[in-house]
C-alpha cells in the first residue's frame, strides 16, 4: 500500500478517536517509521510493506489509547537537534524552543533592545566579545533539564561554553545523556540533584529553567496523554504552581554572576506573580516574552548586582 493512502486512512481513524491534529499525527507516525523527513516523504511517498503496516496498526492502537505520539515514535526535533524521549521524561514543547531562542539571542548580543541591558552589563558583553579568554568563558546552568533539550541546544549554539543540566530524576537524566551522545555534544554535563544542589559554589552567566508549573489541582484536568503518561514530577508545581519559581528566584542570585541572566518558562497565567516575586528578590530588567498564542511565556531577569556568595 502506498504510504500516502495509508496516512489518509490513519488520519481518519485518529480523527474519529478524537485526536486533534489527526492528519499531522498520522503523517508523523508513518514518517517516523520510515525515517523520512517531511520533504523526502512529500517528494515520493514510498510503498509500505506488510510488516510496516502491522507495526503502524499496533502504534495506532497505542496512540488511540492515549499514549503520546512522541513516546511511540521515540524522538522529536527540538531546535534542529534530535531529542529522544519516552516514559519518564517530559516531551519538549514548542514553547520551550522560544525560551532557547530568546536565551541564544540575549547571550549572543550580550544586550537587549532595552537600554538597561545594553548599558549595565559590560562584563557580559566583554565575555561574549572575548570567547577565547578563559576567565570569561561562559557557563550555563539548566535546571529541571529533563531530556536536556534546553541545555543541549545552548551547548550546541555555544560550543565554547560549559553547560550544566540538573534534574532530580535519574530516568530523565538517562535520556539527557543519550541525547548529548546522539547529537555529539560534548560541552554539556548532566548532574542529578534537587535544583542547585549539585552546583554549589559555581557561578553561571545564564541560568535557564522549565520547572514543573502546573497547579496540583489542575493536573487531573490535563489531556490524558499528559496526565496518564508524562512524569508528574515534571509537571506538578505545587498548590499554586509556583513552588519551584520561589525556590529558583530565592537561590539563583547566589549562582549567577553579577548581571547574569535568568530565563524561565512560565505557565499561561503566571507572569504577573513571577515578575513580582522576581522584583522582590532584586532582579532587574524583568520582562516576559509572549509565545505565538500571545501568552507571556518566557521570563527574563538580570541578577541583582554584587550578590555575595554568602548571601
Ligand atoms: N508545558 C507543559 C504542559 O503544558 C508543562 C511543563 C511544565 O510544567 N513545565 O503540559
PDB file of C-alpha atoms and ligand atoms in Angstrom:
ATOM      1  CA  UNK A   1       0.000   0.000   0.000  1.00  0.00           C
ATOM      2  CA  UNK A   2       1.259   3.454  -0.850  1.00  0.00           C
ATOM      3  CA  UNK A   3       2.174   5.418   2.276  1.00  0.00           C
ATOM      4  CA  UNK A   4       0.092   8.497   1.443  1.00  0.00           C
ATOM      5  CA  UNK A   5      -3.096   6.413   1.130  1.00  0.00           C
ATOM      6  CA  UNK A   6      -2.333   4.747   4.449  1.00  0.00           C
ATOM      7  CA  UNK A   7      -1.747   8.154   6.049  1.00  0.00           C
ATOM      8  CA  UNK A   8      -5.161   9.328   4.847  1.00  0.00           C
ATOM      9  CA  UNK A   9      -6.932   6.311   6.352  1.00  0.00           C
ATOM     10  CA  UNK A  10      -4.944   6.637   9.526  1.00  0.00           C
ATOM     11  CA  UNK A  11      -5.768  10.325   9.850  1.00  0.00           C
ATOM     12  CA  UNK A  12      -9.434   9.453   9.597  1.00  0.00           C
ATOM     13  CA  UNK A  13      -9.116   6.824  12.352  1.00  0.00           C
ATOM     14  CA  UNK A  14      -7.275   9.216  14.634  1.00  0.00           C
ATOM     15  CA  UNK A  15      -9.788  11.952  13.941  1.00  0.00           C
ATOM     16  CA  UNK A  16     -12.703   9.671  14.801  1.00  0.00           C
ATOM     17  CA  UNK A  17     -10.852   8.761  18.013  1.00  0.00           C
ATOM     18  CA  UNK A  18     -10.892  12.445  18.944  1.00  0.00           C
ATOM     19  CA  UNK A  19      -7.248  13.280  18.279  1.00  0.00           C
ATOM     20  CA  UNK A  20      -6.972  16.947  17.430  1.00  0.00           C
ATOM     21  CA  UNK A  21      -4.071  17.057  14.965  1.00  0.00           C
ATOM     22  CA  UNK A  22      -5.042  13.780  13.332  1.00  0.00           C
ATOM     23  CA  UNK A  23      -3.586  14.454   9.866  1.00  0.00           C
ATOM     24  CA  UNK A  24      -0.284  15.667  11.247  1.00  0.00           C
ATOM     25  CA  UNK A  25      -0.002  12.800  13.708  1.00  0.00           C
ATOM     26  CA  UNK A  26      -0.831  10.190  11.077  1.00  0.00           C
ATOM     27  CA  UNK A  27       1.915  11.505   8.838  1.00  0.00           C
ATOM     28  CA  UNK A  28       4.223  11.731  11.864  1.00  0.00           C
ATOM     29  CA  UNK A  29       3.759   8.055  12.738  1.00  0.00           C
ATOM     30  CA  UNK A  30       4.392   6.913   9.182  1.00  0.00           C
ATOM     31  CA  UNK A  31       7.359   9.187   8.560  1.00  0.00           C
ATOM     32  CA  UNK A  32       8.965   8.171  11.854  1.00  0.00           C
ATOM     33  CA  UNK A  33       8.643   4.505  10.994  1.00  0.00           C
ATOM     34  CA  UNK A  34      10.149   5.079   7.568  1.00  0.00           C
ATOM     35  CA  UNK A  35      12.756   7.505   8.871  1.00  0.00           C
ATOM     36  CA  UNK A  36      11.777  10.121   6.310  1.00  0.00           C
ATOM     37  CA  UNK A  37      11.894  13.903   6.561  1.00  0.00           C
ATOM     38  CA  UNK A  38       8.761  15.759   5.569  1.00  0.00           C
ATOM     39  CA  UNK A  39      10.257  16.860   2.274  1.00  0.00           C
ATOM     40  CA  UNK A  40      11.541  13.385   1.393  1.00  0.00           C
ATOM     41  CA  UNK A  41       8.146  11.919   2.231  1.00  0.00           C
ATOM     42  CA  UNK A  42       6.257  14.511   0.177  1.00  0.00           C
ATOM     43  CA  UNK A  43       8.624  14.171  -2.777  1.00  0.00           C
ATOM     44  CA  UNK A  44       7.797  10.488  -3.193  1.00  0.00           C
ATOM     45  CA  UNK A  45       5.717   8.653  -0.592  1.00  0.00           C
ATOM     46  CA  UNK A  46       7.010   5.064  -0.696  1.00  0.00           C
ATOM     47  CA  UNK A  47       5.206   1.742  -0.566  1.00  0.00           C
ATOM     48  CA  UNK A  48       4.617   0.254   2.881  1.00  0.00           C
ATOM     49  CA  UNK A  49       5.491  -3.388   3.469  1.00  0.00           C
ATOM     50  CA  UNK A  50       3.061  -5.701   5.263  1.00  0.00           C
ATOM     51  CA  UNK A  51       5.380  -5.727   8.267  1.00  0.00           C
ATOM     52  CA  UNK A  52       5.379  -1.940   8.399  1.00  0.00           C
ATOM     53  CA  UNK A  53       1.596  -1.842   8.137  1.00  0.00           C
ATOM     54  CA  UNK A  54       1.285  -4.283  11.057  1.00  0.00           C
ATOM     55  CA  UNK A  55       3.642  -2.145  13.109  1.00  0.00           C
ATOM     56  CA  UNK A  56       1.696   1.002  12.257  1.00  0.00           C
ATOM     57  CA  UNK A  57      -1.567  -0.644  13.314  1.00  0.00           C
ATOM     58  CA  UNK A  58      -0.004  -1.509  16.675  1.00  0.00           C
ATOM     59  CA  UNK A  59       1.276   2.022  17.107  1.00  0.00           C
ATOM     60  CA  UNK A  60      -2.101   3.448  16.140  1.00  0.00           C
ATOM     61  CA  UNK A  61      -3.803   1.379  18.842  1.00  0.00           C
ATOM     62  CA  UNK A  62      -1.369   2.764  21.417  1.00  0.00           C
ATOM     63  CA  UNK A  63      -1.969   6.308  20.206  1.00  0.00           C
ATOM     64  CA  UNK A  64      -5.757   5.884  20.332  1.00  0.00           C
ATOM     65  CA  UNK A  65      -5.387   4.509  23.877  1.00  0.00           C
ATOM     66  CA  UNK A  66      -3.861   7.852  24.845  1.00  0.00           C
ATOM     67  CA  UNK A  67      -0.103   7.332  24.647  1.00  0.00           C
ATOM     68  CA  UNK A  68       1.630  10.488  23.404  1.00  0.00           C
ATOM     69  CA  UNK A  69       2.820  10.377  19.798  1.00  0.00           C
ATOM     70  CA  UNK A  70       6.400  11.185  20.714  1.00  0.00           C
ATOM     71  CA  UNK A  71       6.678   8.346  23.213  1.00  0.00           C
ATOM     72  CA  UNK A  72       5.507   5.998  20.474  1.00  0.00           C
ATOM     73  CA  UNK A  73       7.924   7.273  17.849  1.00  0.00           C
ATOM     74  CA  UNK A  74      10.639   7.793  20.479  1.00  0.00           C
ATOM     75  CA  UNK A  75      12.037  11.148  19.450  1.00  0.00           C
ATOM     76  CA  UNK A  76      11.335  14.618  18.154  1.00  0.00           C
ATOM     77  CA  UNK A  77      13.161  17.540  16.640  1.00  0.00           C
ATOM     78  CA  UNK A  78      13.964  20.383  19.006  1.00  0.00           C
ATOM     79  CA  UNK A  79      15.996  23.355  17.781  1.00  0.00           C
ATOM     80  CA  UNK A  80      17.307  21.134  14.953  1.00  0.00           C
ATOM     81  CA  UNK A  81      18.560  18.515  17.411  1.00  0.00           C
ATOM     82  CA  UNK A  82      17.135  15.013  17.622  1.00  0.00           C
ATOM     83  CA  UNK A  83      15.839  14.559  21.146  1.00  0.00           C
ATOM     84  CA  UNK A  84      14.924  11.088  22.324  1.00  0.00           C
ATOM     85  CA  UNK A  85      12.014  10.784  24.727  1.00  0.00           C
ATOM     86  CA  UNK A  86       9.996   8.071  26.372  1.00  0.00           C
ATOM     87  CA  UNK A  87       8.178   7.287  29.609  1.00  0.00           C
ATOM     88  CA  UNK A  88       9.833   9.088  32.495  1.00  0.00           C
ATOM     89  CA  UNK A  89      10.804  12.264  30.674  1.00  0.00           C
ATOM     90  CA  UNK A  90       8.744  15.308  29.725  1.00  0.00           C
ATOM     91  CA  UNK A  91       8.244  15.763  25.989  1.00  0.00           C
ATOM     92  CA  UNK A  92       9.728  19.124  24.962  1.00  0.00           C
ATOM     93  CA  UNK A  93       7.046  21.587  23.858  1.00  0.00           C
ATOM     94  CA  UNK A  94       7.359  24.141  21.060  1.00  0.00           C
ATOM     95  CA  UNK A  95       7.110  26.986  23.628  1.00  0.00           C
ATOM     96  CA  UNK A  96      10.381  25.829  25.084  1.00  0.00           C
ATOM     97  CA  UNK A  97      12.097  26.488  21.753  1.00  0.00           C
ATOM     98  CA  UNK A  98      11.067  30.074  22.259  1.00  0.00           C
ATOM     99  CA  UNK A  99      12.911  30.119  25.585  1.00  0.00           C
ATOM    100  CA  UNK A 100      16.032  28.768  23.877  1.00  0.00           C
ATOM    101  CA  UNK A 101      15.798  31.253  21.009  1.00  0.00           C
ATOM    102  CA  UNK A 102      15.440  34.089  23.480  1.00  0.00           C
ATOM    103  CA  UNK A 103      18.403  32.823  25.521  1.00  0.00           C
ATOM    104  CA  UNK A 104      20.599  32.479  22.423  1.00  0.00           C
ATOM    105  CA  UNK A 105      19.647  35.925  21.203  1.00  0.00           C
ATOM    106  CA  UNK A 106      20.398  37.566  24.551  1.00  0.00           C
ATOM    107  CA  UNK A 107      23.640  35.709  25.122  1.00  0.00           C
ATOM    108  CA  UNK A 108      24.880  36.380  21.558  1.00  0.00           C
ATOM    109  CA  UNK A 109      24.202  40.055  21.646  1.00  0.00           C
ATOM    110  CA  UNK A 110      25.075  40.436  25.322  1.00  0.00           C
ATOM    111  CA  UNK A 111      22.402  43.066  25.395  1.00  0.00           C
ATOM    112  CA  UNK A 112      18.793  43.632  24.521  1.00  0.00           C
ATOM    113  CA  UNK A 113      16.706  46.353  22.990  1.00  0.00           C
ATOM    114  CA  UNK A 114      16.335  47.768  26.472  1.00  0.00           C
ATOM    115  CA  UNK A 115      18.902  50.389  27.335  1.00  0.00           C
ATOM    116  CA  UNK A 116      19.190  48.843  30.767  1.00  0.00           C
ATOM    117  CA  UNK A 117      20.618  45.659  29.422  1.00  0.00           C
ATOM    118  CA  UNK A 118      22.783  47.471  26.908  1.00  0.00           C
ATOM    119  CA  UNK A 119      24.419  49.839  29.312  1.00  0.00           C
ATOM    120  CA  UNK A 120      24.554  47.896  32.536  1.00  0.00           C
ATOM    121  CA  UNK A 121      26.147  44.658  31.518  1.00  0.00           C
ATOM    122  CA  UNK A 122      29.655  45.469  30.323  1.00  0.00           C
ATOM    123  CA  UNK A 123      31.025  42.277  31.865  1.00  0.00           C
ATOM    124  CA  UNK A 124      28.503  40.210  29.938  1.00  0.00           C
ATOM    125  CA  UNK A 125      29.335  41.929  26.667  1.00  0.00           C
ATOM    126  CA  UNK A 126      33.071  41.632  27.087  1.00  0.00           C
ATOM    127  CA  UNK A 127      32.660  37.950  27.824  1.00  0.00           C
ATOM    128  CA  UNK A 128      30.888  37.498  24.525  1.00  0.00           C
ATOM    129  CA  UNK A 129      33.483  39.502  22.623  1.00  0.00           C
ATOM    130  CA  UNK A 130      36.406  37.549  24.020  1.00  0.00           C
ATOM    131  CA  UNK A 131      35.264  33.981  23.788  1.00  0.00           C
ATOM    132  CA  UNK A 132      38.909  32.800  23.845  1.00  0.00           C
ATOM    133  CA  UNK A 133      39.523  34.373  27.225  1.00  0.00           C
ATOM    134  CA  UNK A 134      39.202  31.504  29.676  1.00  0.00           C
ATOM    135  CA  UNK A 135      38.333  33.743  32.591  1.00  0.00           C
ATOM    136  CA  UNK A 136      35.322  34.999  30.658  1.00  0.00           C
ATOM    137  CA  UNK A 137      34.281  31.617  29.351  1.00  0.00           C
ATOM    138  CA  UNK A 138      30.555  31.262  29.619  1.00  0.00           C
ATOM    139  CA  UNK A 139      28.963  28.716  31.756  1.00  0.00           C
ATOM    140  CA  UNK A 140      25.263  27.986  31.717  1.00  0.00           C
ATOM    141  CA  UNK A 141      23.019  26.082  34.075  1.00  0.00           C
ATOM    142  CA  UNK A 142      19.750  24.462  33.054  1.00  0.00           C
ATOM    143  CA  UNK A 143      17.565  23.451  35.993  1.00  0.00           C
ATOM    144  CA  UNK A 144      14.904  20.745  35.670  1.00  0.00           C
ATOM    145  CA  UNK A 145      16.666  19.785  32.465  1.00  0.00           C
ATOM    146  CA  UNK A 146      14.572  16.668  31.703  1.00  0.00           C
ATOM    147  CA  UNK A 147      15.501  15.423  28.228  1.00  0.00           C
ATOM    148  CA  UNK A 148      18.278  18.022  28.208  1.00  0.00           C
ATOM    149  CA  UNK A 149      16.661  19.855  25.298  1.00  0.00           C
ATOM    150  CA  UNK A 150      17.476  23.357  26.601  1.00  0.00           C
ATOM    151  CA  UNK A 151      20.954  22.514  27.883  1.00  0.00           C
ATOM    152  CA  UNK A 152      21.898  20.730  24.667  1.00  0.00           C
ATOM    153  CA  UNK A 153      20.547  23.484  22.419  1.00  0.00           C
ATOM    154  CA  UNK A 154      22.616  26.051  24.323  1.00  0.00           C
ATOM    155  CA  UNK A 155      25.685  23.814  24.314  1.00  0.00           C
ATOM    156  CA  UNK A 156      25.272  23.378  20.565  1.00  0.00           C
ATOM    157  CA  UNK A 157      24.831  27.090  19.954  1.00  0.00           C
ATOM    158  CA  UNK A 158      27.800  27.980  22.204  1.00  0.00           C
ATOM    159  CA  UNK A 159      30.427  25.288  21.729  1.00  0.00           C
ATOM    160  CA  UNK A 160      32.922  27.217  23.893  1.00  0.00           C
ATOM    161  CA  UNK A 161      30.556  27.380  26.851  1.00  0.00           C
ATOM    162  CA  UNK A 162      30.330  24.870  29.686  1.00  0.00           C
ATOM    163  CA  UNK A 163      26.748  23.776  30.159  1.00  0.00           C
ATOM    164  CA  UNK A 164      25.377  22.012  33.221  1.00  0.00           C
ATOM    165  CA  UNK A 165      21.966  20.363  33.254  1.00  0.00           C
ATOM    166  CA  UNK A 166      20.475  19.293  36.574  1.00  0.00           C
ATOM    167  CA  UNK A 167      17.456  17.110  37.243  1.00  0.00           C
ATOM    168  CA  UNK A 168      16.192  15.200  40.229  1.00  0.00           C
ATOM    169  CA  UNK A 169      15.054  12.292  38.061  1.00  0.00           C
ATOM    170  CA  UNK A 170      17.678   9.695  37.102  1.00  0.00           C
ATOM    171  CA  UNK A 171      15.300   8.449  34.417  1.00  0.00           C
ATOM    172  CA  UNK A 172      15.200  11.869  32.791  1.00  0.00           C
ATOM    173  CA  UNK A 173      18.961  12.213  33.058  1.00  0.00           C
ATOM    174  CA  UNK A 174      19.453   8.929  31.247  1.00  0.00           C
ATOM    175  CA  UNK A 175      17.643  10.480  28.278  1.00  0.00           C
ATOM    176  CA  UNK A 176      19.657  13.693  28.583  1.00  0.00           C
ATOM    177  CA  UNK A 177      22.905  11.733  28.481  1.00  0.00           C
ATOM    178  CA  UNK A 178      21.796   9.724  25.470  1.00  0.00           C
ATOM    179  CA  UNK A 179      20.686  12.896  23.732  1.00  0.00           C
ATOM    180  CA  UNK A 180      24.084  14.510  24.293  1.00  0.00           C
ATOM    181  CA  UNK A 181      25.756  11.462  22.852  1.00  0.00           C
ATOM    182  CA  UNK A 182      23.411  11.131  19.897  1.00  0.00           C
ATOM    183  CA  UNK A 183      23.888  14.777  18.935  1.00  0.00           C
ATOM    184  CA  UNK A 184      27.665  14.605  19.582  1.00  0.00           C
ATOM    185  CA  UNK A 185      27.512  17.419  22.123  1.00  0.00           C
ATOM    186  CA  UNK A 186      30.492  17.301  24.444  1.00  0.00           C
ATOM    187  CA  UNK A 187      30.271  20.579  26.347  1.00  0.00           C
ATOM    188  CA  UNK A 188      27.166  19.664  28.354  1.00  0.00           C
ATOM    189  CA  UNK A 189      27.212  17.562  31.503  1.00  0.00           C
ATOM    190  CA  UNK A 190      24.239  16.322  33.443  1.00  0.00           C
ATOM    191  CA  UNK A 191      24.043  16.074  37.206  1.00  0.00           C
ATOM    192  CA  UNK A 192      21.448  14.502  39.448  1.00  0.00           C
ATOM    193  CA  UNK A 193      20.051  16.580  42.271  1.00  0.00           C
ATOM    194  CA  UNK A 194      17.471  18.977  43.599  1.00  0.00           C
ATOM    195  CA  UNK A 195      17.788  22.335  41.780  1.00  0.00           C
ATOM    196  CA  UNK A 196      21.123  23.942  42.753  1.00  0.00           C
ATOM    197  CA  UNK A 197      22.256  21.047  44.977  1.00  0.00           C
ATOM    198  CA  UNK A 198      24.875  19.630  42.580  1.00  0.00           C
ATOM    199  CA  UNK A 199      26.356  23.010  41.527  1.00  0.00           C
ATOM    200  CA  UNK A 200      27.109  24.520  44.939  1.00  0.00           C
ATOM    201  CA  UNK A 201      29.834  27.145  44.759  1.00  0.00           C
ATOM    202  CA  UNK A 202      29.625  27.671  40.981  1.00  0.00           C
ATOM    203  CA  UNK A 203      28.594  30.828  39.153  1.00  0.00           C
ATOM    204  CA  UNK A 204      26.852  30.997  35.802  1.00  0.00           C
ATOM    205  CA  UNK A 205      26.366  33.713  33.222  1.00  0.00           C
ATOM    206  CA  UNK A 206      22.924  32.352  32.406  1.00  0.00           C
ATOM    207  CA  UNK A 207      20.506  30.077  34.229  1.00  0.00           C
ATOM    208  CA  UNK A 208      17.578  28.572  32.359  1.00  0.00           C
ATOM    209  CA  UNK A 209      14.664  26.545  33.712  1.00  0.00           C
ATOM    210  CA  UNK A 210      11.440  24.997  32.572  1.00  0.00           C
ATOM    211  CA  UNK A 211      10.322  23.877  36.022  1.00  0.00           C
ATOM    212  CA  UNK A 212       7.127  21.997  36.859  1.00  0.00           C
ATOM    213  CA  UNK A 213       4.467  24.711  36.891  1.00  0.00           C
ATOM    214  CA  UNK A 214       1.010  23.153  36.758  1.00  0.00           C
ATOM    215  CA  UNK A 215      -1.103  23.625  39.897  1.00  0.00           C
ATOM    216  CA  UNK A 216      -1.568  20.290  41.650  1.00  0.00           C
ATOM    217  CA  UNK A 217      -5.348  20.599  41.437  1.00  0.00           C
ATOM    218  CA  UNK A 218      -5.167  21.173  37.667  1.00  0.00           C
ATOM    219  CA  UNK A 219      -3.198  18.032  36.867  1.00  0.00           C
ATOM    220  CA  UNK A 220      -6.368  15.914  36.699  1.00  0.00           C
ATOM    221  CA  UNK A 221      -7.763  18.266  34.041  1.00  0.00           C
ATOM    222  CA  UNK A 222      -4.837  17.849  31.640  1.00  0.00           C
ATOM    223  CA  UNK A 223      -5.224  15.770  28.480  1.00  0.00           C
ATOM    224  CA  UNK A 224      -4.889  12.021  29.051  1.00  0.00           C
ATOM    225  CA  UNK A 225      -1.637  11.978  27.039  1.00  0.00           C
ATOM    226  CA  UNK A 226      -0.080  14.221  29.645  1.00  0.00           C
ATOM    227  CA  UNK A 227      -1.677  13.210  32.936  1.00  0.00           C
ATOM    228  CA  UNK A 228      -1.567   9.471  32.406  1.00  0.00           C
ATOM    229  CA  UNK A 229       1.789   9.218  30.643  1.00  0.00           C
ATOM    230  CA  UNK A 230       4.183  12.064  31.287  1.00  0.00           C
ATOM    231  CA  UNK A 231       6.076  12.214  34.599  1.00  0.00           C
ATOM    232  CA  UNK A 232       4.032  14.079  37.192  1.00  0.00           C
ATOM    233  CA  UNK A 233       7.213  15.238  38.848  1.00  0.00           C
ATOM    234  CA  UNK A 234       7.956  17.303  35.746  1.00  0.00           C
ATOM    235  CA  UNK A 235       4.526  18.943  35.778  1.00  0.00           C
ATOM    236  CA  UNK A 236       3.356  19.460  39.366  1.00  0.00           C
ATOM    237  CA  UNK A 237       4.351  22.902  40.614  1.00  0.00           C
ATOM    238  CA  UNK A 238       2.581  22.576  43.962  1.00  0.00           C
ATOM    239  CA  UNK A 239      -0.728  24.040  45.159  1.00  0.00           C
ATOM    240  CA  UNK A 240      -0.305  27.370  43.338  1.00  0.00           C
ATOM    241  CA  UNK A 241       2.101  26.121  40.663  1.00  0.00           C
ATOM    242  CA  UNK A 242       4.820  28.490  41.842  1.00  0.00           C
ATOM    243  CA  UNK A 243       6.799  26.309  44.226  1.00  0.00           C
ATOM    244  CA  UNK A 244       9.855  25.905  42.001  1.00  0.00           C
ATOM    245  CA  UNK A 245       9.888  29.538  40.898  1.00  0.00           C
ATOM    246  CA  UNK A 246      10.020  30.652  44.548  1.00  0.00           C
ATOM    247  CA  UNK A 247      12.972  28.412  45.206  1.00  0.00           C
ATOM    248  CA  UNK A 248      14.776  29.325  41.985  1.00  0.00           C
ATOM    249  CA  UNK A 249      14.279  33.068  42.458  1.00  0.00           C
ATOM    250  CA  UNK A 250      15.480  32.845  46.060  1.00  0.00           C
ATOM    251  CA  UNK A 251      18.612  30.873  45.243  1.00  0.00           C
ATOM    252  CA  UNK A 252      19.582  31.953  41.713  1.00  0.00           C
ATOM    253  CA  UNK A 253      21.348  35.185  42.783  1.00  0.00           C
ATOM    254  CA  UNK A 254      23.924  33.069  44.624  1.00  0.00           C
ATOM    255  CA  UNK A 255      24.664  31.134  41.451  1.00  0.00           C
ATOM    256  CA  UNK A 256      24.557  33.910  38.858  1.00  0.00           C
ATOM    257  CA  UNK A 257      27.424  36.184  38.001  1.00  0.00           C
ATOM    258  CA  UNK A 258      26.555  39.804  38.726  1.00  0.00           C
ATOM    259  CA  UNK A 259      24.275  40.907  35.930  1.00  0.00           C
ATOM    260  CA  UNK A 260      23.793  37.299  34.816  1.00  0.00           C
ATOM    261  CA  UNK A 261      20.605  36.289  33.121  1.00  0.00           C
ATOM    262  CA  UNK A 262      17.785  34.141  34.484  1.00  0.00           C
ATOM    263  CA  UNK A 263      15.363  32.749  31.901  1.00  0.00           C
ATOM    264  CA  UNK A 264      12.377  30.592  32.807  1.00  0.00           C
ATOM    265  CA  UNK A 265       9.358  29.179  31.040  1.00  0.00           C
ATOM    266  CA  UNK A 266       6.061  30.176  32.645  1.00  0.00           C
ATOM    267  CA  UNK A 267       2.580  28.717  32.889  1.00  0.00           C
ATOM    268  CA  UNK A 268      -0.110  30.574  30.969  1.00  0.00           C
ATOM    269  CA  UNK A 269      -1.211  32.836  33.852  1.00  0.00           C
ATOM    270  CA  UNK A 270       1.917  33.183  35.954  1.00  0.00           C
ATOM    271  CA  UNK A 271       3.781  36.189  34.537  1.00  0.00           C
ATOM    272  CA  UNK A 272       2.462  38.829  36.957  1.00  0.00           C
ATOM    273  CA  UNK A 273       3.083  36.793  40.084  1.00  0.00           C
ATOM    274  CA  UNK A 274       6.519  35.647  38.979  1.00  0.00           C
ATOM    275  CA  UNK A 275       7.568  39.134  37.895  1.00  0.00           C
ATOM    276  CA  UNK A 276       6.544  40.398  41.347  1.00  0.00           C
ATOM    277  CA  UNK A 277       8.414  37.586  43.099  1.00  0.00           C
ATOM    278  CA  UNK A 278      11.498  38.311  40.993  1.00  0.00           C
ATOM    279  CA  UNK A 279      11.327  42.034  41.670  1.00  0.00           C
ATOM    280  CA  UNK A 280      11.083  41.313  45.392  1.00  0.00           C
ATOM    281  CA  UNK A 281      14.310  39.295  45.068  1.00  0.00           C
ATOM    282  CA  UNK A 282      16.033  42.242  43.410  1.00  0.00           C
ATOM    283  CA  UNK A 283      16.022  41.041  39.794  1.00  0.00           C
ATOM    284  CA  UNK A 284      16.288  43.874  37.282  1.00  0.00           C
ATOM    285  CA  UNK A 285      15.064  44.452  33.728  1.00  0.00           C
ATOM    286  CA  UNK A 286      12.317  41.925  34.207  1.00  0.00           C
ATOM    287  CA  UNK A 287      10.259  41.081  31.180  1.00  0.00           C
ATOM    288  CA  UNK A 288       8.045  38.286  29.934  1.00  0.00           C
ATOM    289  CA  UNK A 289       8.110  37.444  26.247  1.00  0.00           C
ATOM    290  CA  UNK A 290       4.847  36.206  24.715  1.00  0.00           C
ATOM    291  CA  UNK A 291       4.570  32.912  22.857  1.00  0.00           C
ATOM    292  CA  UNK A 292       2.885  32.551  19.456  1.00  0.00           C
ATOM    293  CA  UNK A 293      -0.515  32.499  21.155  1.00  0.00           C
ATOM    294  CA  UNK A 294       0.261  35.822  22.840  1.00  0.00           C
ATOM    295  CA  UNK A 295       0.665  34.239  26.295  1.00  0.00           C
ATOM    296  CA  UNK A 296       3.540  35.664  28.369  1.00  0.00           C
ATOM    297  CA  UNK A 297       5.677  32.545  28.319  1.00  0.00           C
ATOM    298  CA  UNK A 298       9.344  33.337  28.839  1.00  0.00           C
ATOM    299  CA  UNK A 299      10.517  35.248  31.895  1.00  0.00           C
ATOM    300  CA  UNK A 300      13.804  37.145  31.683  1.00  0.00           C
ATOM    301  CA  UNK A 301      15.517  38.946  34.515  1.00  0.00           C
ATOM    302  CA  UNK A 302      19.011  40.110  35.382  1.00  0.00           C
ATOM    303  CA  UNK A 303      20.674  39.105  38.603  1.00  0.00           C
ATOM    304  CA  UNK A 304      20.911  41.811  41.257  1.00  0.00           C
ATOM    305  CA  UNK A 305      24.414  43.292  41.088  1.00  0.00           C
ATOM    306  CA  UNK A 306      27.011  42.468  43.694  1.00  0.00           C
ATOM    307  CA  UNK A 307      25.263  39.445  45.166  1.00  0.00           C
ATOM    308  CA  UNK A 308      27.742  37.785  47.514  1.00  0.00           C
ATOM    309  CA  UNK A 309      28.404  34.076  47.617  1.00  0.00           C
ATOM    310  CA  UNK A 310      27.425  34.021  51.268  1.00  0.00           C
ATOM    311  CA  UNK A 311      24.159  35.905  50.710  1.00  0.00           C
TER     312      UNK A 311
HETATM  313  N1  LIG B   1       4.060  22.899  29.154  1.00  0.00           N
HETATM  314  C1  LIG B   1       3.729  21.701  29.842  1.00  0.00           C
HETATM  315  C2  LIG B   1       2.253  21.405  29.660  1.00  0.00           C
HETATM  316  O1  LIG B   1       1.537  22.222  29.165  1.00  0.00           O
HETATM  317  C3  LIG B   1       4.059  21.808  31.318  1.00  0.00           C
HETATM  318  C4  LIG B   1       5.514  21.827  31.525  1.00  0.00           C
HETATM  319  C5  LIG B   1       5.887  22.265  32.882  1.00  0.00           C
HETATM  320  O2  LIG B   1       5.178  22.078  33.890  1.00  0.00           O
HETATM  321  N2  LIG B   1       6.996  22.872  32.922  1.00  0.00           N
HETATM  322  O3  LIG B   1       1.804  20.326  29.974  1.00  0.00           O
END
